[in-house]
Amino acid sequence: MKQIQMQDTYIKKIKNMQKNKKYSILTMGCQLNENDSERISGILEEAGYEKTEDLSCANIIVFNTCCVRENAEDRLFGKLGEVKKYKEKNGCIIAIGGCMMQEKHMQRKIKESYQFVDIIFGPHTLKNFPEDLYKSIIENKKIEDILDIDGEIIEGIPTVREDKIKASVTIMNGCNNFCTYCIVPYVRGRERSRHPQDIYNEVVNLAKQGYKEITLLGQNVNSYLVSEKSKGEDVNFIVKEENGNEYEVNSFATLLRLINKIKGIERIRFISPHPKDFTDDVIDSIRDSKKVCKLIHLPLQSGSTEILKSMNRKYTKEEYLNLVKKIKSKIPEVEFSTDIIVGFPGETEKDFEDTLDVVSKVKYEQIYMFIYSRRVGTKADKMENQIDEDIKHERFERLKKLAENIIEEKNKTYVGKEELVLVEGKSKTNKQMYTGRTQTNKVVNFEGGSKQMIGKVLPMKIISEHMWYLKGKIC
Ligand code: SAH
Ligand code: SF4
Ligand code: F3S
C-alpha cells in the first residue's frame, strides 16, 4: 500500500509537469502481458497522458515485450528501428518493459546497441513505473529498473481496459513447472497467488462497470494457492461477499465457485490450466458453475510420451487422453482447445504421429500451434538432437492441415443449432454485420445487430459456417 501511495505522488508530479501529452503502447506477449499493459496504460492515463495509435506523435512509447519465442523478440527489434526516427525528431521517451527485459543478454543488447532507449523495466518492477518515468523526464538519464528476485504482488495499480465487455483478471504470477523448452519460469519467477478477496473485489467492480465476460489468468491457474500451501501457509481464506455472506476459498476450484456467484457476470473463462493439476474438484466446479464456459484450454504440447518426458510435462499420452475422457464423462457438452509445439529436440516421425493421433482423437475446437524455438538458458536449448528447420516446418504444415480439417468438420455440426452468443460489437471485417462469440469461443457474425445488443447474450440460429467464423440469425 505504502509503495502505491509513493508512486501516486510521482503520478501527480508528472501530471502537473506538462499538458496534452500522448502515449503509445505496443504489447508483444500473452494475455498476462496484455493485462500488464492495461496497468501501464492505467498509470499513464492517471498521469495525464492520452492514448494514440500514431507513434510519430507520442511523447512516450512503451514496449511490453515477450520472449517466449524468437519471433516475439524479432518484432521488438523491427519496431525499435522505426521509433528511433521519432525519438530523433521529437525527443519522445522510449521505455521497454516486459519479460524480455528479465533476460541478461537482452538487457545487454539494448544497452549496447539501442542507446536511445530511456527506460528498461521488468514485470516485477512495473509498479515503479511512475517513479522511473518521472526520473527519466526530470533527470534526463537512463533508467534501468530490473529485479532478479520474484516481485511481490502489488494491489491497487490503476488499470485502463480497452474492451468494455470482456476483461482479464490475473489471479497468479509466475510458474514453477520448468517445462524444458520454456523461458517463462526464468523471467516471471515463482508462483505467487493473489488474495481471493482482491480477485473477488476486482471482478465485482468489473461487473458493476458492465463487463460480462471474465478470463482468469495465470501460467498455471489450477495450481492457484498450491505453492503457498506447500510452504505451509494458511490458505483457508474467508472472502466477504457483497451480500455480507462469507465464503471459504482455498483452491482454484473454490475460487471458480466464488466468481460464478458474482451478479452481472455472464461468462467465466480461464487460461492456462496444466493437465497434471487438473484435479476432480476443478472438474466438478466447472460442471457445477453455470457461468464457467465449457471450453477448456488443455495444453497438450506433444502427444508423445517420450517427448512429454523430455519436456518435463509430468503426464503421458495415455494420462492426457484419460483426463479428456474423465472430463467428458462428467461434462458431456465440453469442448477443448490446446497448445502444441512441433519440432522439439529429438522428436521423431513416430513422436509427431502421436501428436497427430491425440489431435484426431480429442478433436479440438482450436489449436494454437508453435514451431519449437530455442530459448537461451533453458534445458532444451542444450539438447543435442535439435530438429532441422525444414522438418519442423513440414510437420507444422501437416498439423495445420489436420487442425483445419477438424475445425471445418466441427463447424458443420453448428449449422442448424441454436447457440447463445455474447454480442461484442460491429464486425471488424464487415461493417454491415455485428459479431459475438459462443461459449465455445466461436466467432458468430450476424445481420440486424444494433448498439443496444452489445453486451447481451442472445440466442441465435447458426445458418452457415466459414473457416474462421459462423454466420448466425437472431432467433
Ligand atoms: N503456461 C501456459 C502457457 C505458456 S506460453 C501453459 O503452460 O500452457 C504459451 C505457449 O507457448 C505454450 O503453451 C507453448 O505451447 C508455447 N511455447 C512456450 N515455449 C516455447 C518455445 N520455446 N518454442 C515454441 N513454443 C513455445
Ligand atoms: Fe512454460 Fe510450462 Fe510454465 Fe507453461 S507450465 S509457463 S509452458 S514452464
Ligand atoms: Fe511472453 Fe512473458 Fe507471456 S514471455 S508469453 S509475455 S509471460
mmCIF file of C-alpha atoms in Angstrom, residues 210-354:
data_model
loop_
_atom_site.group_PDB
_atom_site.id
_atom_site.type_symbol
_atom_site.label_atom_id
_atom_site.label_comp_id
_atom_site.label_asym_id
_atom_site.label_seq_id
_atom_site.Cartn_x
_atom_site.Cartn_y
_atom_site.Cartn_z
ATOM 1 C CA GLY A 210 -20.908 -3.609 -17.145
ATOM 2 C CA TYR A 211 -18.318 -6.280 -18.004
ATOM 3 C CA LYS A 212 -19.913 -9.601 -18.946
ATOM 4 C CA GLU A 213 -17.002 -11.970 -19.500
ATOM 5 C CA ILE A 214 -14.047 -12.552 -17.200
ATOM 6 C CA THR A 215 -10.923 -14.520 -18.074
ATOM 7 C CA LEU A 216 -8.916 -15.613 -15.055
ATOM 8 C CA LEU A 217 -5.245 -15.551 -15.970
ATOM 9 C CA GLY A 218 -2.115 -17.316 -14.798
ATOM 10 C CA GLN A 219 0.621 -19.524 -16.225
ATOM 11 C CA ASN A 220 -0.831 -22.428 -14.300
ATOM 12 C CA VAL A 221 -4.220 -21.376 -12.941
ATOM 13 C CA ASN A 222 -5.191 -24.695 -11.439
ATOM 14 C CA SER A 223 -2.243 -24.524 -9.061
ATOM 15 C CA TYR A 224 -3.747 -21.366 -7.546
ATOM 16 C CA LEU A 225 -2.672 -21.259 -3.848
ATOM 17 C CA VAL A 226 -0.781 -24.569 -4.222
ATOM 18 C CA SER A 227 2.643 -23.025 -3.858
ATOM 19 C CA GLU A 228 1.524 -21.121 -0.726
ATOM 20 C CA LYS A 229 0.047 -24.376 0.657
ATOM 21 C CA SER A 230 3.314 -26.230 0.080
ATOM 22 C CA LYS A 231 5.187 -23.546 2.030
ATOM 23 C CA GLY A 232 2.912 -24.291 4.981
ATOM 24 C CA GLU A 233 0.978 -21.016 4.754
ATOM 25 C CA ASP A 234 -2.640 -20.970 5.874
ATOM 26 C CA VAL A 235 -4.631 -20.686 2.662
ATOM 27 C CA ASN A 236 -8.130 -21.105 4.046
ATOM 28 C CA PHE A 237 -9.191 -17.582 3.137
ATOM 29 C CA ILE A 238 -12.591 -16.293 4.139
ATOM 30 C CA VAL A 239 -13.889 -13.977 1.435
ATOM 31 C CA LYS A 240 -16.586 -11.471 2.314
ATOM 32 C CA GLU A 241 -19.171 -11.316 -0.432
ATOM 33 C CA GLU A 242 -21.201 -8.255 -1.494
ATOM 34 C CA ASN A 243 -24.292 -9.540 0.296
ATOM 35 C CA GLY A 244 -22.365 -9.933 3.551
ATOM 36 C CA ASN A 245 -22.015 -13.715 3.267
ATOM 37 C CA GLU A 246 -18.688 -15.374 3.825
ATOM 38 C CA TYR A 247 -17.184 -17.988 1.508
ATOM 39 C CA GLU A 248 -14.055 -20.034 2.052
ATOM 40 C CA VAL A 249 -11.556 -20.095 -0.810
ATOM 41 C CA ASN A 250 -8.587 -22.461 -0.557
ATOM 42 C CA SER A 251 -8.050 -23.655 -4.151
ATOM 43 C CA PHE A 252 -8.735 -22.878 -7.803
ATOM 44 C CA ALA A 253 -11.915 -24.959 -7.631
ATOM 45 C CA THR A 254 -13.337 -22.882 -4.765
ATOM 46 C CA LEU A 255 -12.254 -19.640 -6.455
ATOM 47 C CA LEU A 256 -14.224 -20.620 -9.577
ATOM 48 C CA ARG A 257 -17.309 -21.331 -7.475
ATOM 49 C CA LEU A 258 -16.984 -17.926 -5.801
ATOM 50 C CA ILE A 259 -16.565 -15.973 -9.057
ATOM 51 C CA ASN A 260 -19.533 -17.867 -10.506
ATOM 52 C CA LYS A 261 -21.735 -16.227 -7.854
ATOM 53 C CA ILE A 262 -20.967 -12.652 -8.927
ATOM 54 C CA LYS A 263 -24.062 -10.915 -10.289
ATOM 55 C CA GLY A 264 -23.811 -9.379 -13.768
ATOM 56 C CA ILE A 265 -21.002 -11.636 -14.995
ATOM 57 C CA GLU A 266 -22.301 -13.958 -17.714
ATOM 58 C CA ARG A 267 -19.206 -15.919 -18.697
ATOM 59 C CA ILE A 268 -16.041 -17.077 -16.990
ATOM 60 C CA ARG A 269 -13.003 -18.450 -18.794
ATOM 61 C CA PHE A 270 -9.539 -19.314 -17.514
ATOM 62 C CA ILE A 271 -6.107 -19.830 -19.081
ATOM 63 C CA SER A 272 -3.992 -21.823 -18.765
ATOM 64 C CA PRO A 273 -4.547 -24.869 -16.623
ATOM 65 C CA HIS A 274 -1.902 -27.606 -16.545
ATOM 66 C CA PRO A 275 -3.140 -31.160 -17.231
ATOM 67 C CA LYS A 276 -1.094 -32.520 -14.306
ATOM 68 C CA ASP A 277 -3.042 -30.330 -11.835
ATOM 69 C CA PHE A 278 -6.495 -30.948 -13.269
ATOM 70 C CA THR A 279 -7.961 -32.434 -10.122
ATOM 71 C CA ASP A 280 -11.517 -33.753 -9.728
ATOM 72 C CA ASP A 281 -12.603 -30.765 -7.632
ATOM 73 C CA VAL A 282 -11.713 -28.463 -10.561
ATOM 74 C CA ILE A 283 -13.757 -30.605 -12.989
ATOM 75 C CA ASP A 284 -16.704 -30.618 -10.571
ATOM 76 C CA SER A 285 -16.500 -26.853 -10.165
ATOM 77 C CA ILE A 286 -16.576 -26.312 -13.925
ATOM 78 C CA ARG A 287 -19.536 -28.678 -14.212
ATOM 79 C CA ASP A 288 -21.474 -27.009 -11.371
ATOM 80 C CA SER A 289 -20.699 -23.390 -12.251
ATOM 81 C CA LYS A 290 -23.199 -22.297 -14.882
ATOM 82 C CA LYS A 291 -21.174 -19.296 -15.991
ATOM 83 C CA VAL A 292 -17.921 -21.184 -16.491
ATOM 84 C CA CYS A 293 -17.648 -21.809 -20.247
ATOM 85 C CA LYS A 294 -17.498 -25.442 -21.181
ATOM 86 C CA LEU A 295 -14.497 -24.870 -23.418
ATOM 87 C CA ILE A 296 -11.368 -25.950 -21.617
ATOM 88 C CA HIS A 297 -7.927 -24.945 -22.801
ATOM 89 C CA LEU A 298 -5.844 -28.027 -22.058
ATOM 90 C CA PRO A 299 -2.279 -27.545 -23.340
ATOM 91 C CA LEU A 300 -1.004 -30.783 -24.870
ATOM 92 C CA GLN A 301 2.409 -29.606 -26.195
ATOM 93 C CA SER A 302 3.134 -33.082 -27.610
ATOM 94 C CA GLY A 303 1.249 -36.346 -27.990
ATOM 95 C CA SER A 304 4.342 -38.476 -27.493
ATOM 96 C CA THR A 305 5.039 -39.841 -24.016
ATOM 97 C CA GLU A 306 8.791 -39.798 -24.716
ATOM 98 C CA ILE A 307 8.763 -36.157 -25.785
ATOM 99 C CA LEU A 308 6.456 -35.176 -22.917
ATOM 100 C CA LYS A 309 9.005 -36.698 -20.551
ATOM 101 C CA SER A 310 11.819 -34.789 -22.165
ATOM 102 C CA MET A 311 9.674 -31.617 -21.969
ATOM 103 C CA ASN A 312 9.140 -32.262 -18.219
ATOM 104 C CA ARG A 313 5.368 -32.064 -18.649
ATOM 105 C CA LYS A 314 4.682 -34.769 -15.997
ATOM 106 C CA TYR A 315 1.944 -36.658 -17.888
ATOM 107 C CA THR A 316 1.900 -39.346 -20.559
ATOM 108 C CA LYS A 317 -0.127 -39.540 -23.765
ATOM 109 C CA GLU A 318 -2.477 -42.014 -22.061
ATOM 110 C CA GLU A 319 -2.872 -39.899 -18.929
ATOM 111 C CA TYR A 320 -3.771 -36.885 -21.067
ATOM 112 C CA LEU A 321 -6.334 -38.859 -23.070
ATOM 113 C CA ASN A 322 -7.778 -40.360 -19.884
ATOM 114 C CA LEU A 323 -8.129 -36.882 -18.410
ATOM 115 C CA VAL A 324 -10.046 -35.764 -21.511
ATOM 116 C CA LYS A 325 -12.245 -38.843 -21.177
ATOM 117 C CA LYS A 326 -12.884 -38.182 -17.493
ATOM 118 C CA ILE A 327 -13.791 -34.521 -18.100
ATOM 119 C CA LYS A 328 -16.117 -35.543 -20.946
ATOM 120 C CA SER A 329 -17.837 -38.135 -18.782
ATOM 121 C CA LYS A 330 -18.563 -35.502 -16.112
ATOM 122 C CA ILE A 331 -19.334 -32.647 -18.557
ATOM 123 C CA PRO A 332 -20.704 -34.208 -21.767
ATOM 124 C CA GLU A 333 -21.009 -30.890 -23.652
ATOM 125 C CA VAL A 334 -17.343 -29.937 -23.018
ATOM 126 C CA GLU A 335 -15.024 -28.860 -25.858
ATOM 127 C CA PHE A 336 -11.255 -28.408 -25.766
ATOM 128 C CA SER A 337 -8.634 -26.104 -27.166
ATOM 129 C CA THR A 338 -4.888 -26.625 -26.879
ATOM 130 C CA ASP A 339 -1.285 -25.511 -27.440
ATOM 131 C CA ILE A 340 1.091 -27.733 -29.418
ATOM 132 C CA ILE A 341 4.802 -27.426 -30.128
ATOM 133 C CA VAL A 342 6.258 -29.147 -33.184
ATOM 134 C CA GLY A 343 9.918 -29.940 -33.667
ATOM 135 C CA PHE A 344 11.001 -30.237 -30.033
ATOM 136 C CA PRO A 345 14.543 -31.719 -29.815
ATOM 137 C CA GLY A 346 14.536 -35.460 -30.511
ATOM 138 C CA GLU A 347 11.001 -35.503 -31.986
ATOM 139 C CA THR A 348 10.864 -38.439 -34.401
ATOM 140 C CA GLU A 349 8.291 -39.065 -37.113
ATOM 141 C CA LYS A 350 6.670 -41.567 -34.728
ATOM 142 C CA ASP A 351 6.530 -38.963 -31.924
ATOM 143 C CA PHE A 352 4.929 -36.463 -34.280
ATOM 144 C CA GLU A 353 2.380 -39.060 -35.369
ATOM 145 C CA ASP A 354 1.447 -39.476 -31.701
#
